[in-house]
Amino acid sequence: MKSHLLTAFLLLFCLAQTGDGGVLFSSLPQTLVVTASIKQGQVLIAGEDSITLTWGLNQSFVGRTDESYKEVKVKLCYAPISQVDRKWRKTVNDLSKDKTCQFIMVNKPYQKLDQSFKWSVEKEVPTGTYFVRAYAYDSAGEEVAYGQNSDAKKSSNLFEVQGISGRHLSLDVASVCFSAFALVSLIGFFLVENNKKKRSTDN
Amino acid sequence: PTPKDTDMEMEVPDAAMNSGGKKFALPVDSENKATEFRIYSAAAPHMRAFHLSWVSFFACFVSTFAAPPLMPIIRDNLNLTSTDIGNAGIAAVSGAVFARISMGTACDLFGPRLASAALILLTAPAVFCSAMANSAVSFLLVRFFTGFSLATFVSTQFWMSSMFSAPVVGTANGVAGGWGNLGGGATQLIMPLVFSLIRDIGVTKFTAWRIAFLIPALFQTLSAFSIFFLGQDLPDGNYSRLQKSGDKHKDNFKQVLYHAVTNYRGWILALTYGYSFGVELTVDNIIAQYFYDRFNVNLHTAGIIAASFGLANLFSRPGGGLLSDIVAKKFGMRGRLWTLWIVQTLGGLFCILLGKVGSLGVSVAVMLIFSVFVQAACGLTFGVVPFVSRRSLGVISGMTGGGGNVGAVLTQVIFFRGSSYSTETGITLMGVMMIFCTLPILFIFFPQWGGMFCGPSSKGITEEEYYMSEWNSTEKDKGFHKASLKFADNSRSERGKKVDSALTPSNETPPTHV
């Protein structure tokens, strides 16, 4: 009985292997140039403001480098300050586990010429500090190159987004009314109980 | 059959007449507590009290743990850090520490019906106002005040201990507690579902989660109304009426408190419950995020996995209570203690394993096994609690219940706050702590029944002597101790069948054995 339990434990331990990883970020060449039309320290309002993005191949890499690039995704990425003490936004070298860039701004097929896009800050983008990064994908859908508007330390050309609060006046009023109803009912209960007590003493 | 009002357990199947001439749907003992637990019945007052208490407790659990499954949305809306989330999770379970002890006292003094209805209505506003939270601080505050509602656990256990007799009290407590705790699992399914329904009609996600919170709030309010209008404190009636008629005296608060805090068994059970129930609360808070972040499942899937942890309460906690009663039939209180220690320690072992496992499928499997053991341990704990004290049952239940929440607070502060440990390491270390904090059960000793390693005291102390020690001679002269005397008589079954009950003439041994 004891040895069965031990074997079961060992078996479970052995099964505790993770799956295989994805492309490593450190292996990607930075061959794309990305710019975003922002001023230093600008605060964008979610659901209202927009910025213009441009991306394209860095001219010093012209040649055979971009033969495999089939698709480009431009992503909104968290700056280090918005990643502090937030494990769910962690930067991991293995791109299949990386959580730095969680929003796709533009998804277009790769073209040799520079492209631009006017991106409106969606309503559901959370409050935070961001930069922009573009990944180039091959025909298998794997990352083969990248570019970003910030420096390697992700400290320049950052911009802030002010997210929506999600609150509405009607919702606030409903909450307050229901709360008041609960408290008033409680007072009502006490009065009823006291009446019952009084009536039984009067009897 | 001629009604024998001095018999402890009458075998009259359907209707039972007692000395007061009252008729109950279930067979009852000398205190009019039901000696059977019929789950499909809703007969007043016993089974109706059961259904009212578990449903309202379920509602409070749904409200208290409504935030965790929606945390990936809330954390972005309110720009929360891991520390903020951890603090809110701690706040959610810390309010109930003192609320549970206060609730115990309130039940002893005012009765479970009023005490629980009042608490539920007082905490409903916090749930309603969750829709208005807009910062880490306001989020913490709503979770803190909502968490007070978990004190309804104490009124649930108190109510069951008042309505059901010794042979079935473990089962009644276990099912009521377990089905209430189910709320912690159900909410992980309910909230994402309500959220997606609201989103589907076009509401943006940062508003949708707020509207979703109105559902548990309304459910909670409704349950309070049901308790007030349909419930009854004791088989014989409500406290207020019984106190007026002199059938029940209003006890002395200081004495009740004194006899609870001076009983070391209450403290040990508070600690060990902190590492069965406390662990369960902690897991309710962290598990959805754990699966979402570590295994990259989506919100819906994380909710389903997290829900299955809490949903095991459907049978595992009641199973613990039932097991306690079954073991007690043969081995009495000693059996209850041994089973509690074994089951809780095994729970700790599986917890250690859960943190070590790295693949999704195995992790879910281990989590399910772990949930069964830890929840059964909760049920087993409340198979012991009703016997620690009769006079101060409410406060002891409150202390134990409060201890559960202290365990949750401690565990979250040490292992799940900020970024000092990865969540998986925290889970493993929590398992280690579980095993250590379960060891004190070895030291629980009842002079009339024994402990894990010792038999009953050689001085031959009886159940009457143990429970009478809670009353002084003045109180005995006034006859306040009579309910405790009846209870002592009814608790003789805790000696188990192994002990030759030829020592005291017991009505439960069939005549042929004498």
XYZ file of C-alpha atoms in Angstrom:
717
model
C 0.000 0.000 0.000
C 2.782 2.384 0.985
C 4.876 1.545 -2.098
C 1.828 2.059 -4.359
C 1.352 5.530 -2.907
C 5.038 6.307 -3.386
C 4.968 5.104 -6.984
C 1.905 7.220 -7.642
C 3.655 10.284 -6.234
C 6.798 9.648 -8.295
C 4.751 9.143 -11.435
C 2.972 12.431 -10.889
C 6.317 14.166 -10.365
C 7.671 12.771 -13.620
C 4.620 13.950 -15.491
C 5.280 17.466 -14.302
C 7.035 18.436 -17.482
C 6.129 21.528 -19.429
C 5.542 21.570 -23.161
C 8.058 22.855 -25.733
C 8.659 26.617 -26.070
C 8.322 29.094 -28.925
C 10.646 31.509 -30.705
C 13.127 33.330 -28.464
C 12.997 37.114 -28.578
C 16.760 37.393 -28.177
C 17.171 35.508 -31.456
C 15.230 38.057 -33.496
C 17.066 40.687 -35.532
C 15.825 44.250 -35.137
C 15.392 44.970 -38.827
C 12.185 46.975 -38.748
C 11.808 50.653 -37.984
C 8.698 51.704 -36.129
C 7.555 55.210 -35.272
C 4.471 56.523 -33.515
C 3.276 60.123 -33.736
C 3.479 60.936 -30.055
C 5.033 63.650 -27.963
C 7.170 62.637 -24.991
C 4.956 61.878 -21.977
C 1.710 62.332 -23.927
C -1.473 60.963 -22.339
C -3.958 59.409 -24.738
C -7.605 59.013 -23.739
C -9.002 55.555 -24.472
C -11.890 55.642 -26.902
C -11.078 59.177 -28.045
C -7.520 59.840 -29.176
C -5.564 58.304 -32.010
C -1.961 58.116 -33.157
C -0.318 57.436 -36.498
C 2.013 54.456 -36.749
C 4.581 53.854 -39.457
C 6.660 50.730 -39.952
C 9.019 49.408 -42.546
C 12.295 47.682 -43.186
C 15.408 49.472 -41.937
C 17.181 50.590 -45.131
C 20.554 49.332 -43.916
C 19.126 45.807 -44.046
C 17.871 46.013 -47.632
C 18.735 42.895 -49.557
C 17.729 39.355 -48.865
C 16.790 39.877 -45.211
C 13.085 40.320 -45.783
C 12.477 37.349 -48.122
C 10.735 35.371 -45.379
C 8.580 38.218 -44.061
C 4.990 37.511 -44.964
C 2.982 39.338 -42.325
C 3.436 42.205 -39.897
C 1.655 42.700 -36.604
C 2.088 46.009 -34.842
C 1.450 45.600 -31.140
C 0.842 47.808 -28.143
C 3.315 46.800 -25.457
C 3.636 47.554 -21.758
C 6.566 49.701 -20.705
C 8.570 48.393 -17.718
C 6.838 50.762 -15.327
C 3.474 49.177 -16.119
C 4.948 45.718 -15.597
C 6.207 46.299 -12.065
C 4.521 43.907 -9.595
C 2.220 42.634 -12.348
C 3.175 39.045 -13.154
C 0.553 38.820 -15.886
C 2.448 41.364 -17.987
C 5.860 39.773 -17.537
C 8.531 39.924 -20.244
C 9.792 36.438 -21.025
C 12.340 35.582 -23.693
C 10.223 32.675 -24.958
C 7.699 34.492 -27.143
C 5.016 31.840 -26.632
C 5.026 32.801 -22.946
C 5.825 36.503 -23.287
C 3.104 38.804 -21.990
C 4.654 42.168 -22.815
C 2.596 42.944 -25.911
C -1.026 42.042 -25.354
C -2.859 44.192 -27.911
C -2.622 43.949 -31.685
C -2.961 47.399 -33.211
C -2.517 46.527 -36.884
C -2.244 43.203 -38.725
C -1.219 43.516 -42.354
C 0.660 41.538 -44.980
C 4.301 42.567 -45.313
C 5.178 45.070 -48.020
C 8.577 46.296 -49.158
C 7.535 49.937 -48.843
C 6.959 51.698 -45.545
C 3.385 51.550 -44.308
C 1.407 53.743 -41.985
C -1.837 53.414 -40.084
C -3.950 55.726 -37.949
C -4.772 53.764 -34.850
C -7.582 54.875 -32.537
C -7.024 54.021 -28.925
C -9.710 51.415 -28.235
C -12.094 51.861 -25.328
C -10.892 48.709 -23.610
C -7.188 49.585 -23.483
C -6.290 49.751 -19.796
C -4.530 52.636 -18.085
C -0.773 52.284 -18.419
C 2.462 53.334 -20.062
C 3.217 51.806 -23.444
C 5.505 51.600 -26.431
C 4.936 50.156 -29.900
C 6.599 47.067 -31.335
C 6.150 45.398 -34.706
C 6.818 41.716 -35.343
C 7.390 40.242 -38.803
C 6.090 36.698 -39.294
C 7.028 34.055 -41.825
C 4.582 31.829 -43.691
C 4.508 29.404 -40.759
C 3.248 32.186 -38.499
C 6.445 32.396 -36.465
C 8.249 35.599 -35.528
C 11.353 36.287 -37.608
C 12.135 39.950 -36.956
C 10.975 42.914 -34.923
C 11.224 46.671 -34.543
C 10.054 49.073 -31.873
C 9.649 52.795 -31.430
C 11.459 52.756 -28.084
C 15.103 52.023 -27.266
C 16.477 48.667 -26.126
C 15.827 49.544 -22.473
C 12.243 50.560 -23.323
C 12.700 53.922 -21.669
C 12.283 56.406 -24.501
C 9.309 57.397 -26.637
C 6.849 56.018 -24.135
C 3.291 57.254 -23.958
C 0.498 56.894 -21.465
C -3.032 55.774 -22.021
C -5.792 56.826 -19.662
C -8.338 54.022 -19.656
C -12.072 54.456 -19.161
C -13.436 54.070 -15.655
C -16.302 51.813 -16.684
C -18.604 53.526 -14.233
C -21.911 55.056 -15.217
C -24.206 57.355 -13.315
C -27.215 55.053 -13.710
C -25.245 52.147 -12.307
C -24.064 54.203 -9.339
C -27.616 55.324 -8.594
C -28.879 51.733 -8.777
C -26.171 50.573 -6.357
C -26.971 53.283 -3.838
C -30.720 52.676 -4.032
C -30.408 48.929 -3.555
C -28.046 49.460 -0.618
C -30.482 51.844 1.016
C -33.274 49.311 0.469
C -31.290 46.602 2.264
C -30.586 48.829 5.257
C -34.145 50.111 5.496
C -35.435 46.520 5.378
C -33.161 45.638 8.275
C -34.573 48.455 10.353
C -38.020 47.193 9.384
C -37.142 43.695 10.612
C -36.035 45.023 13.979
C -39.244 46.995 14.384
C -41.329 43.926 13.567
C -39.396 41.823 16.083
C -39.741 44.466 18.775
C -43.484 44.635 18.143
C -43.728 40.886 18.520
C -41.827 41.068 21.796
C -44.030 43.877 23.092
C -47.177 42.014 22.161
C -46.067 38.857 23.984
C -45.248 40.849 27.154
C -48.604 42.602 26.970
C -50.395 39.244 26.832
C -46.915 3.337 20.584
C -46.997 4.973 23.989
C -44.889 8.136 23.923
C -41.914 7.784 26.258
C -40.636 11.279 26.858
C -37.619 10.129 28.871
C -36.155 8.032 26.040
C -33.228 9.515 24.174
C -33.620 8.105 20.702
C -37.087 7.013 19.878
C -37.565 4.825 16.880
C -40.997 6.252 15.997
C -40.498 6.783 12.270
C -42.741 9.637 11.253
C -44.260 11.655 14.039
C -42.740 12.081 17.471
C -44.528 13.330 20.549
C -42.489 14.868 23.336
C -43.396 15.996 26.814
C -44.729 19.293 25.477
C -47.118 17.419 23.217
C -45.561 18.958 20.087
C -45.439 16.990 16.873
C -42.423 17.021 14.564
C -41.999 15.586 11.106
C -38.690 14.009 12.074
C -37.870 11.813 15.069
C -36.394 13.901 17.890
C -34.468 13.523 21.130
C -35.183 14.987 24.562
C -34.076 18.451 23.399
C -36.403 18.159 20.371
C -33.373 18.002 18.125
C -33.840 15.818 15.075
C -32.080 12.470 15.257
C -32.288 11.941 11.531
C -31.129 14.084 8.672
C -33.463 13.860 5.689
C -31.975 15.841 2.897
C -34.962 15.778 0.550
C -37.311 17.117 3.161
C -38.020 20.791 3.793
C -40.111 20.117 6.886
C -40.226 22.894 9.458
C -38.433 23.510 11.690
C -35.414 21.236 11.320
C -34.959 20.687 7.599
C -36.317 24.111 6.740
C -33.632 25.656 8.952
C -31.096 23.527 7.115
C -32.140 24.744 3.675
C -32.396 28.396 4.745
C -28.974 28.332 6.333
C -27.083 26.639 3.527
C -28.649 28.760 0.781
C -27.937 32.043 2.580
C -24.396 30.970 3.391
C -23.968 29.967 -0.265
C -25.104 33.466 -1.299
C -22.523 35.071 0.997
C -19.779 32.905 -0.454
C -20.813 33.836 -3.976
C -20.549 37.523 -3.073
C -17.265 37.267 -1.194
C -15.515 35.426 -4.035
C -17.243 37.178 -6.923
C -14.125 39.235 -7.676
C -11.430 36.528 -8.183
C -12.819 35.013 -11.415
C -13.118 38.490 -12.924
C -9.738 39.625 -11.658
C -8.073 39.702 -15.107
C -10.652 42.341 -16.092
C -10.743 44.218 -12.797
C -6.947 44.416 -12.485
C -6.720 46.208 -15.819
C -9.699 48.478 -15.149
C -8.413 49.639 -11.770
C -4.686 49.415 -12.680
C -3.986 47.056 -9.776
C -0.634 45.512 -8.910
C -0.103 42.010 -7.498
C 0.267 43.585 -4.088
C -3.062 45.407 -4.456
C -4.781 42.189 -5.488
C -3.157 40.270 -2.652
C -4.174 42.896 -0.139
C -7.761 42.867 -1.332
C -7.816 39.077 -1.107
C -6.518 39.286 2.445
C -9.045 41.976 3.302
C -11.852 39.785 1.964
C -11.148 37.110 4.534
C -9.872 39.197 7.439
C -13.073 41.043 8.257
C -14.752 37.773 9.057
C -12.175 36.888 11.739
C -13.788 39.108 14.318
C -17.191 39.013 12.672
C -17.275 35.237 13.197
C -16.467 35.518 16.878
C -19.032 38.283 17.300
C -21.537 36.184 15.402
C -20.966 33.332 17.811
C -21.821 35.601 20.702
C -24.802 37.059 18.843
C -26.163 33.561 18.241
C -25.771 32.628 21.886
C -27.599 35.778 22.905
C -30.105 36.592 20.127
C -30.478 33.422 18.120
C -29.204 32.464 14.674
C -32.242 33.705 12.748
C -31.936 37.390 13.645
C -28.158 37.338 13.807
C -27.703 35.961 10.308
C -30.470 37.987 8.629
C -29.040 41.168 10.147
C -25.485 40.452 9.050
C -26.508 39.551 5.514
C -28.467 42.782 5.105
C -25.635 44.832 6.604
C -23.106 43.457 4.122
C -25.323 43.569 1.013
C -24.538 47.290 0.452
C -20.844 46.460 0.158
C -21.619 44.076 -2.689
C -23.888 46.589 -4.426
C -21.249 49.293 -4.104
C -18.571 47.064 -5.653
C -19.967 48.377 -8.917
C -18.583 51.793 -7.981
C -15.008 50.816 -7.092
C -12.479 52.893 -8.997
C -9.114 52.424 -7.264
C -7.044 49.906 -5.338
C -8.259 51.401 -2.064
C -11.968 51.380 -2.882
C -11.644 47.856 -4.258
C -10.018 46.698 -1.044
C -12.713 48.329 1.034
C -15.613 46.681 -0.788
C -13.934 43.274 -0.562
C -13.244 43.860 3.140
C -16.829 44.697 4.044
C -18.295 42.036 1.768
C -16.111 39.478 3.535
C -17.854 40.106 6.834
C -20.782 38.141 5.439
C -18.750 34.920 5.773
C -19.577 35.089 9.464
C -22.907 33.507 8.485
C -20.917 30.296 8.653
C -21.121 30.469 12.411
C -24.866 30.999 12.464
C -25.198 28.067 10.043
C -23.238 25.703 12.273
C -24.898 27.029 15.415
C -28.339 26.614 13.873
C -27.568 23.048 12.782
C -26.134 22.196 16.201
C -29.344 23.537 17.742
C -31.629 21.572 15.433
C -29.833 18.232 15.068
C -28.827 15.682 17.650
C -25.364 14.232 18.390
C -25.529 11.196 16.063
C -26.292 13.385 13.016
C -24.841 16.757 13.989
C -21.604 16.104 12.081
C -23.551 15.304 8.943
C -25.897 18.294 9.314
C -22.991 20.666 9.951
C -20.991 19.155 7.121
C -23.716 19.364 4.508
C -24.798 22.889 5.506
C -21.214 24.099 5.605
C -20.247 22.251 2.458
C -23.171 23.360 0.364
C -22.591 26.912 1.561
C -18.908 26.744 0.653
C -20.084 25.546 -2.756
C -20.753 29.226 -3.379
C -17.002 29.795 -3.562
C -16.887 27.394 -6.486
C -20.174 28.301 -8.102
C -19.195 31.961 -8.226
C -16.193 31.104 -10.426
C -18.701 29.826 -12.991
C -21.533 32.263 -12.351
C -19.565 35.492 -12.545
C -17.751 34.837 -15.850
C -21.068 33.642 -17.296
C -23.008 36.711 -16.141
C -20.117 38.869 -17.337
C -20.132 37.394 -20.840
C -23.923 37.629 -21.093
C -23.722 41.330 -20.271
C -20.852 41.778 -22.706
C -22.780 40.014 -25.444
C -25.475 42.663 -25.327
C -22.785 45.183 -26.175
C -21.571 46.523 -22.844
C -17.861 47.320 -22.671
C -15.955 44.958 -20.387
C -14.968 47.581 -17.834
C -18.680 48.268 -17.218
C -19.880 44.697 -17.644
C -18.067 43.376 -14.571
C -19.647 46.104 -12.459
C -23.177 45.240 -13.557
C -22.388 41.558 -12.933
C -21.885 42.269 -9.230
C -25.537 43.212 -8.821
C -26.517 39.574 -9.225
C -24.833 38.199 -6.092
C -25.936 41.296 -4.194
C -29.606 40.724 -5.018
C -29.361 37.011 -4.260
C -27.861 37.800 -0.862
C -30.612 40.299 -0.011
C -33.299 37.818 -0.995
C -31.847 35.124 1.249
C -31.926 37.456 4.252
C -35.628 38.041 3.695
C -36.242 34.289 3.500
C -34.457 33.668 6.797
C -36.391 36.357 8.574
C -39.822 35.293 7.401
C -39.435 31.530 7.216
C -36.847 30.647 9.844
C -36.999 29.668 13.512
C -34.138 29.558 16.036
C -34.897 26.355 17.938
C -37.200 23.379 17.442
C -39.438 24.875 20.116
C -39.585 28.385 18.700
C -37.698 31.651 18.477
C -35.413 32.981 21.198
C -37.513 36.073 21.883
C -40.668 34.089 22.511
C -38.892 31.352 24.491
C -37.064 33.902 26.619
C -40.334 35.638 27.432
C -42.047 32.399 28.403
C -39.107 31.418 30.574
C -38.299 28.275 28.590
C -34.966 29.750 27.671
C -33.095 32.155 29.865
C -31.006 34.968 28.464
C -27.467 33.894 29.232
C -24.725 36.014 30.784
C -22.396 37.269 28.060
C -19.280 37.409 30.240
C -19.767 33.840 31.446
C -20.389 32.552 27.936
C -17.223 34.272 26.705
C -15.171 33.105 29.688
C -16.053 29.454 29.254
C -15.200 29.641 25.573
C -11.783 31.312 25.803
C -10.638 29.154 28.712
C -11.335 25.947 26.804
C -8.025 25.093 25.093
C -9.719 22.741 22.649
C -11.425 25.710 21.021
C -8.040 27.314 20.375
C -6.497 24.166 18.907
C -9.458 23.676 16.595
C -9.243 27.352 15.589
C -5.629 26.790 14.517
C -6.243 23.560 12.646
C -9.329 24.970 10.954
C -7.123 27.828 9.831
C -5.224 25.216 7.855
C -8.133 23.417 6.329
C -10.748 26.089 5.764
C -8.174 28.871 5.648
C -6.406 27.025 2.853
C -9.710 26.574 1.049
C -10.394 30.330 1.198
C -6.893 31.098 -0.024
C -7.255 28.763 -2.952
C -10.658 30.313 -3.824
C -8.831 33.651 -4.065
C -5.792 32.606 -6.089
C -6.650 29.591 -8.187
C -8.383 31.194 -11.187
C -5.520 33.654 -11.702
C -3.028 30.792 -11.187
C -4.443 28.733 -14.032
C -5.021 31.806 -16.235
C -1.445 33.038 -15.838
C 0.582 29.812 -15.552
C -1.169 27.643 -18.107
C -2.459 30.392 -20.425
C -6.054 29.239 -20.425
C -8.752 31.819 -21.109
C -10.963 33.464 -18.491
C -13.806 31.044 -19.028
C -11.626 27.943 -18.684
C -9.786 29.329 -15.669
C -13.194 29.924 -14.100
C -14.334 26.370 -14.770
C -11.170 24.881 -13.284
C -11.345 27.148 -10.272
C -15.023 26.334 -9.877
C -14.381 22.616 -9.742
C -12.263 23.204 -6.642
C -15.131 24.817 -4.786
C -17.781 22.579 -6.306
C -16.192 19.506 -4.756
C -17.783 20.874 -1.589
C -21.023 19.341 -2.805
C -19.929 16.011 -1.456
C -16.502 16.377 0.134
C -17.304 18.537 3.139
C -20.577 16.701 3.819
C -18.587 13.517 3.328
C -16.230 14.670 6.043
C -19.115 15.316 8.408
C -20.715 11.994 7.572
C -17.412 10.183 7.993
C -17.040 11.825 11.400
C -20.446 10.513 12.463
C -19.809 7.036 11.043
C -16.439 6.734 12.761
C -17.954 8.019 16.000
C -20.518 5.202 16.037
C -17.753 2.669 16.556
C -14.851 4.671 17.983
C -16.549 7.699 19.491
C -14.751 11.013 19.843
C -11.312 9.359 19.543
C -12.276 8.156 16.091
C -13.414 11.642 15.106
C -10.048 13.088 16.150
C -7.943 10.443 14.394
C -9.876 10.767 11.151
C -9.575 14.535 11.202
C -5.813 14.378 11.649
C -5.275 11.789 8.926
C -7.478 13.482 6.321
C -6.064 16.957 6.904
C -2.465 15.753 6.760
C -3.153 14.005 3.468
C -4.643 17.264 2.225
C -1.349 18.953 3.042
C 0.591 16.352 1.055
C -1.529 16.886 -2.034
C -1.157 20.632 -1.669
C 2.631 20.264 -1.764
C 2.252 18.206 -4.916
C -0.065 20.730 -6.575
C 2.604 23.403 -6.538
C 5.129 21.045 -8.082
C 3.070 19.888 -11.037
C 3.756 21.709 -14.320
C 1.291 20.309 -16.817
C -2.307 21.447 -17.010
C -4.070 18.090 -16.973
C -2.146 16.648 -14.038
C -2.456 19.936 -12.173
C -6.243 19.864 -12.439
C -6.326 16.238 -11.298
C -4.137 16.911 -8.264
C -6.172 19.993 -7.437
C -9.364 17.924 -7.385
C -7.894 15.290 -5.070
C -6.507 18.038 -2.857
C -9.899 19.763 -2.724
C -11.646 16.593 -1.537
C -9.224 16.099 1.333
C -9.070 19.688 2.503
C -12.828 20.120 2.408
C -13.476 16.798 4.126
C -11.141 18.033 6.872
C -13.413 21.054 7.308
C -16.410 18.780 7.697
C -14.530 16.586 10.163
C -13.594 19.623 12.257
C -17.224 20.482 12.809
C -17.935 16.947 13.827
C -15.803 17.729 16.911
C -16.757 21.377 17.584
C -20.321 20.798 18.877
C -18.901 18.734 21.749
C -16.266 21.167 22.992
C -18.782 23.267 24.884
C -22.515 23.306 25.264
C -22.982 26.614 27.032
C -20.625 28.513 24.760
C -21.309 26.627 21.542
C -21.748 29.873 19.653
C -18.476 31.421 20.733
C -16.519 28.191 20.197
C -18.019 27.879 16.717
C -17.145 31.519 16.172
C -13.560 31.057 17.384
C -13.039 28.032 15.179
C -14.661 29.759 12.240
C -12.663 32.908 12.903
C -9.525 30.806 13.122
C -10.292 29.575 9.630
C -10.163 33.117 8.362
C -6.994 33.919 10.335
C -5.361 31.003 8.548
C -6.476 32.449 5.217
C -5.090 35.883 6.114
C -1.756 34.507 7.343
C -1.308 32.218 4.366
C -2.043 34.957 1.849
C 0.211 37.465 3.611
C 3.130 35.057 3.806
C 2.903 33.317 0.439
C 0.575 35.106 -1.986
C 1.148 38.789 -1.664
C 3.268 40.797 -4.053
C 5.986 39.003 -5.924
C 8.162 37.383 -3.252
C 7.140 33.813 -4.177
C 5.842 32.506 -7.453
C 2.316 31.244 -7.000
C 3.367 27.620 -7.455
C 6.035 27.871 -4.752
C 3.503 29.516 -2.472
C 1.115 26.597 -2.974
C 3.768 24.038 -2.053
C 4.829 25.930 1.049
C 1.183 26.280 2.049
C 0.971 22.479 1.995
C 3.967 22.186 4.295
C 2.421 24.640 6.714
C -0.833 22.652 6.623
C 0.917 19.529 7.836
C 2.634 21.322 10.706
C -0.469 23.173 11.833
C -2.512 19.977 11.923
C -0.246 18.353 14.506
C -1.897 20.109 17.500
C -4.908 17.772 17.119
C -2.721 15.242 18.886
C -3.131 17.321 22.043
C -6.929 17.450 22.193
C -8.182 15.438 25.163
C -11.705 14.996 26.473
C -11.617 13.543 30.012
C -14.845 11.658 29.413
C -13.866 10.178 26.065
C -10.069 10.428 25.645
C -7.848 11.850 22.945
C -5.853 10.454 20.011
C -3.316 8.639 22.142
C -5.074 8.345 25.499
C -8.269 6.704 26.622
C -10.779 8.413 28.928
C -9.505 9.756 32.223
C -9.010 7.087 34.893
C -10.938 9.301 37.304
C -14.053 8.185 35.459
C -15.265 11.673 34.542
C -18.677 11.587 32.904
C -20.267 13.699 30.197
C -22.399 15.383 32.860
C -19.350 16.451 34.857
C -17.634 17.864 31.781
C -20.605 19.952 30.667
C -21.711 20.922 34.193
C -18.271 22.416 34.875
C -19.416 25.344 32.724
C -22.075 26.356 35.271
C -21.518 27.595 38.825
C -23.718 26.575 41.768
C -25.852 29.755 41.711
C -26.703 29.167 38.086
C -27.443 25.518 38.787
C -29.784 26.509 41.600
C -31.731 28.619 39.138
C -31.910 25.679 36.782
C -30.062 27.348 33.881
C -27.965 24.244 33.274
C -30.851 21.960 32.329
C -30.255 22.171 28.548
C -26.588 21.234 29.069
C -27.678 18.258 31.169
C -29.894 16.965 28.383
C -27.077 17.478 25.915
C -24.628 15.586 28.130
C -27.036 12.685 28.220
C -27.446 12.738 24.450
C -23.697 12.917 23.873
C -22.996 9.605 25.555
C -22.805 8.114 22.072
C -19.354 9.720 21.754
C -17.950 6.883 23.826
C -18.198 4.650 20.798
C -19.275 0.994 20.717
C -15.858 -0.369 21.696
C -16.272 0.850 25.281
C -18.429 -1.540 27.264
C -21.388 0.614 28.145
C -22.226 -1.617 31.110
C -20.634 1.156 33.224
C -23.678 3.350 32.806
C -27.106 2.052 31.921
C -27.630 3.332 28.424
C -30.871 3.125 26.525
C -29.018 2.571 23.272
C -27.677 -0.892 24.111
C -30.185 -3.566 23.176
C -31.459 -5.611 26.151
C -29.687 -8.827 25.086
C -26.248 -7.346 25.823
C -26.861 -6.651 29.489
